[in-house]
């Protein structure tokens, strides 16, 4: 799903241990009401871990992207992608909606049911814009945390 997948690389002056500490300082192990942290999850010393954004989200929001981190000295690779539930739900919703629209069109010969197809395309476009917006907000927070330059991949 190319619409729901973004990769970035942050170049910093910090070593791996300092980068991990900076991420930990902005991470809660789970979302608490009223938290001031930006991310939820567990930062692993290996430098490979997955967090979820708490920026404009709550813990029950299924549209939060998974943020995959790979931290090395002076370098952080970040991949934003939908969680597995949503990766299944979006294609299923598209196929189901298209199938229902075509079924009713051919059964009832009523062209208004074909309007379901553009509706689902508009819905998916709105979801892609929301994903892009939420990803961009997380990137801005990460730039602040790492005090660095960003290079999209």
Short mmCIF file of N, CA and C in Angstrom, two decimals:
data_model
loop_
_atom_site.label_atom_id
_atom_site.label_comp_id
_atom_site.label_asym_id
_atom_site.label_seq_id
_atom_site.Cartn_x
_atom_site.Cartn_y
_atom_site.Cartn_z
N UNK A 1 0.83 -1.17 0.00
CA UNK A 1 0.00 0.00 0.00
C UNK A 1 0.88 1.24 0.00
N UNK A 2 1.24 1.71 -1.15
CA UNK A 2 2.11 2.86 -1.27
C UNK A 2 1.53 4.14 -0.70
N UNK A 3 0.20 4.26 -0.67
CA UNK A 3 -0.41 5.45 -0.10
C UNK A 3 -0.18 5.54 1.41
N UNK A 4 -0.02 4.41 2.05
CA UNK A 4 0.08 4.35 3.49
C UNK A 4 1.44 3.83 3.94
N UNK A 5 2.47 4.36 3.31
CA UNK A 5 3.84 3.92 3.62
C UNK A 5 4.79 5.09 3.33
N UNK A 6 5.55 5.50 4.34
CA UNK A 6 6.53 6.59 4.17
C UNK A 6 7.82 6.22 4.87
N UNK A 7 8.95 6.53 4.22
CA UNK A 7 10.28 6.28 4.81
C UNK A 7 11.03 7.60 4.93
N UNK A 8 11.75 7.74 6.05
CA UNK A 8 12.58 8.92 6.28
C UNK A 8 13.90 8.50 6.91
N UNK A 9 14.90 9.35 6.73
CA UNK A 9 16.19 9.14 7.39
C UNK A 9 16.60 10.46 8.04
N UNK A 10 16.92 10.38 9.33
CA UNK A 10 17.35 11.54 10.09
C UNK A 10 18.86 11.45 10.32
N UNK A 11 19.60 12.48 9.91
CA UNK A 11 21.04 12.57 10.14
C UNK A 11 21.24 13.47 11.36
N UNK A 12 21.90 12.97 12.39
CA UNK A 12 22.08 13.76 13.61
C UNK A 12 23.54 13.79 14.03
N UNK A 13 23.83 14.58 15.03
CA UNK A 13 25.17 14.63 15.61
C UNK A 13 25.28 13.70 16.82
N UNK A 14 24.16 13.07 17.22
CA UNK A 14 24.12 12.25 18.43
C UNK A 14 24.52 10.80 18.15
N UNK A 15 25.13 10.18 19.15
CA UNK A 15 25.45 8.76 19.06
C UNK A 15 24.21 7.93 19.40
N UNK A 16 24.27 6.64 19.15
CA UNK A 16 23.12 5.76 19.30
C UNK A 16 22.51 5.84 20.70
N UNK A 17 23.32 5.78 21.74
CA UNK A 17 22.81 5.77 23.11
C UNK A 17 22.04 7.05 23.43
N UNK A 18 22.58 8.19 23.00
CA UNK A 18 21.91 9.47 23.23
C UNK A 18 20.61 9.55 22.44
N UNK A 19 20.61 9.04 21.21
CA UNK A 19 19.39 9.02 20.40
C UNK A 19 18.30 8.19 21.08
N UNK A 20 18.68 7.02 21.60
CA UNK A 20 17.71 6.16 22.29
C UNK A 20 17.16 6.85 23.54
N UNK A 21 18.01 7.55 24.27
CA UNK A 21 17.55 8.28 25.47
C UNK A 21 16.59 9.39 25.09
N UNK A 22 16.86 10.08 24.00
CA UNK A 22 15.98 11.16 23.56
C UNK A 22 14.61 10.62 23.15
N UNK A 23 14.60 9.48 22.48
CA UNK A 23 13.32 8.87 22.10
C UNK A 23 12.58 8.38 23.36
N UNK A 24 13.31 7.75 24.29
CA UNK A 24 12.69 7.27 25.53
C UNK A 24 12.04 8.41 26.30
N UNK A 25 12.66 9.56 26.30
CA UNK A 25 12.13 10.71 27.04
C UNK A 25 10.77 11.17 26.48
N UNK A 26 10.49 10.84 25.23
CA UNK A 26 9.23 11.24 24.60
C UNK A 26 8.27 10.06 24.44
N UNK A 27 8.54 8.93 25.12
CA UNK A 27 7.76 7.71 24.92
C UNK A 27 7.18 7.20 26.23
N UNK A 28 5.88 6.90 26.22
CA UNK A 28 5.20 6.21 27.32
C UNK A 28 5.08 4.75 26.93
N UNK A 29 5.11 3.86 27.93
CA UNK A 29 4.95 2.44 27.61
C UNK A 29 3.53 2.15 27.16
N UNK A 30 2.56 2.89 27.66
CA UNK A 30 1.20 2.82 27.15
C UNK A 30 0.55 4.19 27.33
N UNK A 31 -0.48 4.44 26.53
CA UNK A 31 -1.11 5.76 26.54
C UNK A 31 -1.85 5.99 27.85
N UNK A 32 -1.54 7.07 28.49
CA UNK A 32 -2.25 7.49 29.70
C UNK A 32 -3.02 8.76 29.36
N UNK A 33 -4.18 8.89 29.94
CA UNK A 33 -4.94 10.12 29.74
C UNK A 33 -4.13 11.30 30.25
N UNK A 34 -4.04 12.34 29.45
CA UNK A 34 -3.33 13.54 29.86
C UNK A 34 -1.82 13.45 29.74
N UNK A 35 -1.30 12.45 29.06
CA UNK A 35 0.15 12.33 28.91
C UNK A 35 0.69 13.47 28.05
N UNK A 36 1.91 13.85 28.32
CA UNK A 36 2.57 14.87 27.50
C UNK A 36 3.56 14.24 26.53
N UNK A 37 3.66 12.94 26.54
CA UNK A 37 4.58 12.22 25.66
C UNK A 37 4.03 12.19 24.24
N UNK A 38 4.93 12.00 23.29
CA UNK A 38 4.54 12.01 21.88
C UNK A 38 4.34 10.62 21.29
N UNK A 39 4.93 9.60 21.95
CA UNK A 39 4.88 8.25 21.39
C UNK A 39 4.52 7.23 22.46
N UNK A 40 4.05 6.06 21.99
CA UNK A 40 3.69 4.96 22.86
C UNK A 40 4.42 3.72 22.39
N UNK A 41 4.98 2.95 23.32
CA UNK A 41 5.67 1.72 22.98
C UNK A 41 6.88 1.53 23.86
N UNK A 42 7.77 0.65 23.42
CA UNK A 42 8.97 0.36 24.19
C UNK A 42 10.19 0.57 23.29
N UNK A 43 11.12 1.40 23.77
CA UNK A 43 12.37 1.66 23.05
C UNK A 43 13.36 0.57 23.44
N UNK A 44 13.84 -0.17 22.46
CA UNK A 44 14.76 -1.29 22.73
C UNK A 44 16.21 -0.86 22.53
N UNK A 45 17.12 -1.38 23.37
CA UNK A 45 18.53 -1.00 23.25
C UNK A 45 19.19 -1.44 21.94
N UNK A 46 18.58 -2.42 21.26
CA UNK A 46 19.14 -2.88 19.98
C UNK A 46 19.05 -1.80 18.91
N UNK A 47 18.12 -0.85 19.11
CA UNK A 47 17.93 0.21 18.12
C UNK A 47 16.87 -0.10 17.10
N UNK A 48 16.25 -1.29 17.18
CA UNK A 48 15.14 -1.65 16.27
C UNK A 48 13.90 -1.85 17.11
N UNK A 49 12.89 -1.01 16.88
CA UNK A 49 11.66 -1.09 17.66
C UNK A 49 10.54 -0.39 16.92
N UNK A 50 9.31 -0.60 17.40
CA UNK A 50 8.12 -0.01 16.79
C UNK A 50 7.39 0.81 17.85
N UNK A 51 7.04 2.04 17.51
CA UNK A 51 6.26 2.91 18.39
C UNK A 51 5.00 3.34 17.66
N UNK A 52 4.05 3.87 18.43
CA UNK A 52 2.85 4.47 17.86
C UNK A 52 2.81 5.93 18.28
N UNK A 53 2.32 6.77 17.41
CA UNK A 53 2.23 8.19 17.69
C UNK A 53 1.04 8.48 18.59
N UNK A 54 1.24 9.38 19.55
CA UNK A 54 0.14 9.86 20.39
C UNK A 54 -0.25 11.28 20.00
N UNK A 55 0.34 11.81 18.94
CA UNK A 55 0.06 13.16 18.47
C UNK A 55 -1.31 13.14 17.79
N UNK A 56 -2.27 13.88 18.31
CA UNK A 56 -3.63 13.95 17.77
C UNK A 56 -4.34 12.60 17.76
N UNK A 57 -3.92 11.68 18.59
CA UNK A 57 -4.54 10.36 18.64
C UNK A 57 -4.81 9.99 20.09
N UNK A 58 -5.62 8.97 20.28
CA UNK A 58 -5.70 8.31 21.57
C UNK A 58 -5.43 6.83 21.34
N UNK A 59 -5.34 6.06 22.39
CA UNK A 59 -4.92 4.66 22.27
C UNK A 59 -5.91 3.81 21.48
N UNK A 60 -7.15 4.22 21.38
CA UNK A 60 -8.15 3.42 20.69
C UNK A 60 -8.28 3.79 19.22
N UNK A 61 -7.54 4.75 18.75
CA UNK A 61 -7.62 5.17 17.36
C UNK A 61 -6.83 4.18 16.51
N UNK A 62 -7.52 3.41 15.67
CA UNK A 62 -6.88 2.38 14.87
C UNK A 62 -6.12 2.91 13.66
N UNK A 63 -6.27 4.19 13.39
CA UNK A 63 -5.59 4.75 12.22
C UNK A 63 -4.20 5.28 12.55
N UNK A 64 -3.75 5.08 13.78
CA UNK A 64 -2.40 5.53 14.14
C UNK A 64 -1.39 4.69 13.36
N UNK A 65 -0.44 5.34 12.68
CA UNK A 65 0.56 4.54 11.96
C UNK A 65 1.55 3.89 12.92
N UNK A 66 2.01 2.71 12.55
CA UNK A 66 3.14 2.09 13.25
C UNK A 66 4.39 2.80 12.76
N UNK A 67 5.28 3.14 13.69
CA UNK A 67 6.52 3.83 13.33
C UNK A 67 7.67 2.88 13.65
N UNK A 68 8.31 2.37 12.61
CA UNK A 68 9.41 1.42 12.76
C UNK A 68 10.73 2.20 12.78
N UNK A 69 11.47 2.05 13.86
CA UNK A 69 12.74 2.77 14.03
C UNK A 69 13.91 1.81 13.86
N UNK A 70 14.96 2.28 13.20
CA UNK A 70 16.26 1.62 13.17
C UNK A 70 17.28 2.70 13.51
N UNK A 71 17.86 2.59 14.72
CA UNK A 71 18.76 3.63 15.22
C UNK A 71 20.19 3.12 15.18
N UNK A 72 21.07 3.90 14.56
CA UNK A 72 22.51 3.62 14.57
C UNK A 72 23.21 4.93 14.95
N UNK A 73 24.52 4.93 15.02
CA UNK A 73 25.22 6.15 15.37
C UNK A 73 24.95 7.24 14.34
N UNK A 74 24.46 8.38 14.80
CA UNK A 74 24.20 9.57 14.00
C UNK A 74 23.20 9.36 12.86
N UNK A 75 22.37 8.33 12.98
CA UNK A 75 21.47 8.01 11.89
C UNK A 75 20.23 7.30 12.44
N UNK A 76 19.05 7.76 12.04
CA UNK A 76 17.80 7.10 12.43
C UNK A 76 16.96 6.91 11.17
N UNK A 77 16.66 5.67 10.86
CA UNK A 77 15.76 5.36 9.74
C UNK A 77 14.38 5.11 10.34
N UNK A 78 13.37 5.74 9.75
CA UNK A 78 12.01 5.65 10.26
C UNK A 78 11.08 5.27 9.12
N UNK A 79 10.22 4.28 9.37
CA UNK A 79 9.23 3.87 8.39
C UNK A 79 7.85 3.98 9.03
N UNK A 80 6.97 4.72 8.40
CA UNK A 80 5.59 4.86 8.85
C UNK A 80 4.73 3.95 7.98
N UNK A 81 3.90 3.13 8.62
CA UNK A 81 2.96 2.32 7.87
C UNK A 81 1.75 2.01 8.72
N UNK A 82 0.66 1.62 8.08
CA UNK A 82 -0.56 1.29 8.81
C UNK A 82 -0.37 0.02 9.61
N UNK A 83 -1.14 -0.09 10.70
CA UNK A 83 -1.06 -1.32 11.47
C UNK A 83 -1.70 -2.46 10.67
N UNK A 84 -1.40 -3.71 11.01
CA UNK A 84 -1.88 -4.85 10.21
C UNK A 84 -3.40 -4.92 10.07
N UNK A 85 -4.13 -4.51 11.09
CA UNK A 85 -5.59 -4.54 11.00
C UNK A 85 -6.09 -3.64 9.89
N UNK A 86 -5.56 -2.43 9.84
CA UNK A 86 -5.98 -1.49 8.81
C UNK A 86 -5.47 -1.90 7.43
N UNK A 87 -4.32 -2.55 7.36
CA UNK A 87 -3.82 -3.04 6.06
C UNK A 87 -4.79 -4.05 5.46
N UNK A 88 -5.46 -4.83 6.31
CA UNK A 88 -6.45 -5.78 5.83
C UNK A 88 -7.77 -5.07 5.53
N UNK A 89 -8.17 -4.16 6.40
CA UNK A 89 -9.48 -3.53 6.33
C UNK A 89 -9.66 -2.68 5.07
N UNK A 90 -8.67 -1.91 4.69
CA UNK A 90 -8.82 -0.99 3.55
C UNK A 90 -9.05 -1.72 2.23
N UNK A 91 -8.21 -2.71 1.85
CA UNK A 91 -8.52 -3.43 0.60
C UNK A 91 -9.85 -4.19 0.67
N UNK A 92 -10.16 -4.76 1.85
CA UNK A 92 -11.43 -5.46 2.02
C UNK A 92 -12.59 -4.50 1.79
N UNK A 93 -12.53 -3.32 2.38
CA UNK A 93 -13.58 -2.32 2.23
C UNK A 93 -13.73 -1.91 0.76
N UNK A 94 -12.62 -1.71 0.08
CA UNK A 94 -12.66 -1.33 -1.33
C UNK A 94 -13.33 -2.43 -2.17
N UNK A 95 -12.90 -3.66 -1.99
CA UNK A 95 -13.45 -4.77 -2.78
C UNK A 95 -14.92 -5.01 -2.43
N UNK A 96 -15.25 -4.96 -1.15
CA UNK A 96 -16.63 -5.17 -0.73
C UNK A 96 -17.54 -4.10 -1.31
N UNK A 97 -17.15 -2.85 -1.21
CA UNK A 97 -17.96 -1.74 -1.71
C UNK A 97 -18.14 -1.83 -3.22
N UNK A 98 -17.05 -2.13 -3.92
CA UNK A 98 -17.12 -2.26 -5.38
C UNK A 98 -18.03 -3.43 -5.75
N UNK A 99 -17.88 -4.56 -5.05
CA UNK A 99 -18.72 -5.73 -5.32
C UNK A 99 -20.19 -5.46 -5.09
N UNK A 100 -20.52 -4.79 -3.99
CA UNK A 100 -21.92 -4.46 -3.70
C UNK A 100 -22.48 -3.52 -4.77
N UNK A 101 -21.70 -2.51 -5.14
CA UNK A 101 -22.15 -1.58 -6.17
C UNK A 101 -22.42 -2.28 -7.50
N UNK A 102 -21.50 -3.14 -7.91
CA UNK A 102 -21.69 -3.86 -9.18
C UNK A 102 -22.83 -4.86 -9.10
N UNK A 103 -22.95 -5.55 -7.97
CA UNK A 103 -24.03 -6.53 -7.80
C UNK A 103 -25.40 -5.85 -7.95
N UNK A 104 -25.60 -4.77 -7.21
CA UNK A 104 -26.89 -4.09 -7.28
C UNK A 104 -27.12 -3.44 -8.65
N UNK A 105 -26.05 -2.98 -9.27
CA UNK A 105 -26.21 -2.39 -10.60
C UNK A 105 -26.71 -3.44 -11.60
N UNK A 106 -26.09 -4.63 -11.60
CA UNK A 106 -26.48 -5.65 -12.56
C UNK A 106 -27.80 -6.33 -12.19
N UNK A 107 -28.12 -6.39 -10.89
CA UNK A 107 -29.38 -7.01 -10.48
C UNK A 107 -30.57 -6.07 -10.70
N UNK A 108 -30.42 -4.81 -10.37
CA UNK A 108 -31.53 -3.87 -10.43
C UNK A 108 -31.47 -2.94 -11.64
N UNK A 109 -30.38 -2.98 -12.37
CA UNK A 109 -30.18 -2.11 -13.54
C UNK A 109 -30.37 -0.64 -13.18
N UNK A 110 -29.94 -0.28 -11.97
CA UNK A 110 -30.08 1.09 -11.49
C UNK A 110 -28.69 1.70 -11.37
N UNK A 111 -28.36 2.69 -12.22
CA UNK A 111 -27.01 3.25 -12.23
C UNK A 111 -26.61 4.00 -10.95
N UNK A 112 -27.57 4.33 -10.09
CA UNK A 112 -27.20 5.05 -8.87
C UNK A 112 -26.31 4.21 -7.96
N UNK A 113 -26.37 2.89 -8.07
CA UNK A 113 -25.51 2.05 -7.25
C UNK A 113 -24.05 2.14 -7.66
N UNK A 114 -23.80 2.57 -8.89
CA UNK A 114 -22.41 2.76 -9.32
C UNK A 114 -21.76 3.92 -8.58
N UNK A 115 -22.55 4.78 -7.93
CA UNK A 115 -21.99 5.88 -7.14
C UNK A 115 -21.23 5.37 -5.92
N UNK A 116 -21.45 4.12 -5.53
CA UNK A 116 -20.69 3.56 -4.42
C UNK A 116 -19.20 3.47 -4.75
N UNK A 117 -18.87 3.27 -6.01
CA UNK A 117 -17.46 3.11 -6.40
C UNK A 117 -16.69 4.42 -6.24
N UNK A 118 -17.15 5.55 -6.76
CA UNK A 118 -16.40 6.79 -6.50
C UNK A 118 -16.41 7.16 -5.01
N UNK A 119 -17.49 6.81 -4.30
CA UNK A 119 -17.52 7.11 -2.87
C UNK A 119 -16.36 6.44 -2.14
N UNK A 120 -16.10 5.18 -2.43
CA UNK A 120 -15.02 4.48 -1.72
C UNK A 120 -13.66 5.04 -2.14
N UNK A 121 -13.53 5.47 -3.39
CA UNK A 121 -12.27 6.09 -3.82
C UNK A 121 -12.05 7.42 -3.11
N UNK A 122 -13.10 8.19 -2.94
CA UNK A 122 -12.99 9.46 -2.19
C UNK A 122 -12.66 9.17 -0.74
N UNK A 123 -13.29 8.17 -0.15
CA UNK A 123 -13.03 7.78 1.23
C UNK A 123 -11.56 7.37 1.41
N UNK A 124 -11.04 6.56 0.49
CA UNK A 124 -9.64 6.13 0.58
C UNK A 124 -8.70 7.32 0.40
N UNK A 125 -9.04 8.25 -0.48
CA UNK A 125 -8.23 9.44 -0.65
C UNK A 125 -8.19 10.28 0.62
N UNK A 126 -9.33 10.39 1.30
CA UNK A 126 -9.37 11.13 2.56
C UNK A 126 -8.52 10.43 3.62
N UNK A 127 -8.55 9.11 3.65
CA UNK A 127 -7.73 8.37 4.60
C UNK A 127 -6.24 8.57 4.30
N UNK A 128 -5.89 8.59 3.01
CA UNK A 128 -4.49 8.81 2.64
C UNK A 128 -4.02 10.20 3.05
N UNK A 129 -4.89 11.20 2.90
CA UNK A 129 -4.53 12.55 3.33
C UNK A 129 -4.37 12.63 4.84
N UNK A 130 -5.23 11.94 5.57
CA UNK A 130 -5.10 11.92 7.03
C UNK A 130 -3.79 11.24 7.44
N UNK A 131 -3.46 10.12 6.80
CA UNK A 131 -2.21 9.42 7.10
C UNK A 131 -1.02 10.34 6.83
N UNK A 132 -1.06 11.04 5.72
CA UNK A 132 0.03 11.95 5.37
C UNK A 132 0.17 13.06 6.39
N UNK A 133 -0.96 13.63 6.81
CA UNK A 133 -0.95 14.70 7.80
C UNK A 133 -0.40 14.23 9.14
N UNK A 134 -0.84 13.07 9.61
CA UNK A 134 -0.39 12.55 10.89
C UNK A 134 1.09 12.16 10.83
N UNK A 135 1.52 11.63 9.70
CA UNK A 135 2.92 11.29 9.53
C UNK A 135 3.78 12.54 9.58
N UNK A 136 3.34 13.60 8.91
CA UNK A 136 4.10 14.85 8.88
C UNK A 136 4.23 15.45 10.28
N UNK A 137 3.18 15.38 11.08
CA UNK A 137 3.25 15.89 12.46
C UNK A 137 4.26 15.09 13.28
N UNK A 138 4.28 13.78 13.10
CA UNK A 138 5.26 12.95 13.81
C UNK A 138 6.68 13.27 13.37
N UNK A 139 6.87 13.50 12.08
CA UNK A 139 8.19 13.85 11.56
C UNK A 139 8.68 15.16 12.18
N UNK A 140 7.80 16.13 12.31
CA UNK A 140 8.19 17.40 12.92
C UNK A 140 8.62 17.20 14.38
N UNK A 141 7.92 16.35 15.11
CA UNK A 141 8.32 16.06 16.50
C UNK A 141 9.67 15.36 16.52
N UNK A 142 9.89 14.42 15.61
CA UNK A 142 11.17 13.71 15.56
C UNK A 142 12.31 14.65 15.20
N UNK A 143 12.08 15.59 14.30
CA UNK A 143 13.11 16.58 13.97
C UNK A 143 13.49 17.39 15.21
N UNK A 144 12.50 17.74 16.00
CA UNK A 144 12.76 18.49 17.24
C UNK A 144 13.54 17.63 18.23
N UNK A 145 13.16 16.37 18.37
CA UNK A 145 13.83 15.47 19.32
C UNK A 145 15.29 15.24 18.93
N UNK A 146 15.52 15.01 17.65
CA UNK A 146 16.87 14.66 17.18
C UNK A 146 17.73 15.89 16.85
N UNK A 147 17.10 17.07 16.76
CA UNK A 147 17.81 18.28 16.36
C UNK A 147 18.64 18.01 15.11
N UNK A 148 17.98 17.69 14.03
CA UNK A 148 18.70 17.16 12.87
C UNK A 148 18.13 17.63 11.55
N UNK A 149 18.74 17.13 10.49
CA UNK A 149 18.26 17.33 9.14
C UNK A 149 17.53 16.07 8.70
N UNK A 150 16.58 16.24 7.83
CA UNK A 150 15.76 15.13 7.36
C UNK A 150 16.03 14.88 5.90
N UNK A 151 16.10 13.59 5.54
CA UNK A 151 16.21 13.25 4.13
C UNK A 151 15.20 12.15 3.82
N UNK A 152 14.12 12.48 3.09
CA UNK A 152 13.13 11.45 2.73
C UNK A 152 13.76 10.42 1.81
N UNK A 153 13.34 9.19 1.97
CA UNK A 153 13.89 8.11 1.12
C UNK A 153 12.92 7.79 0.01
#
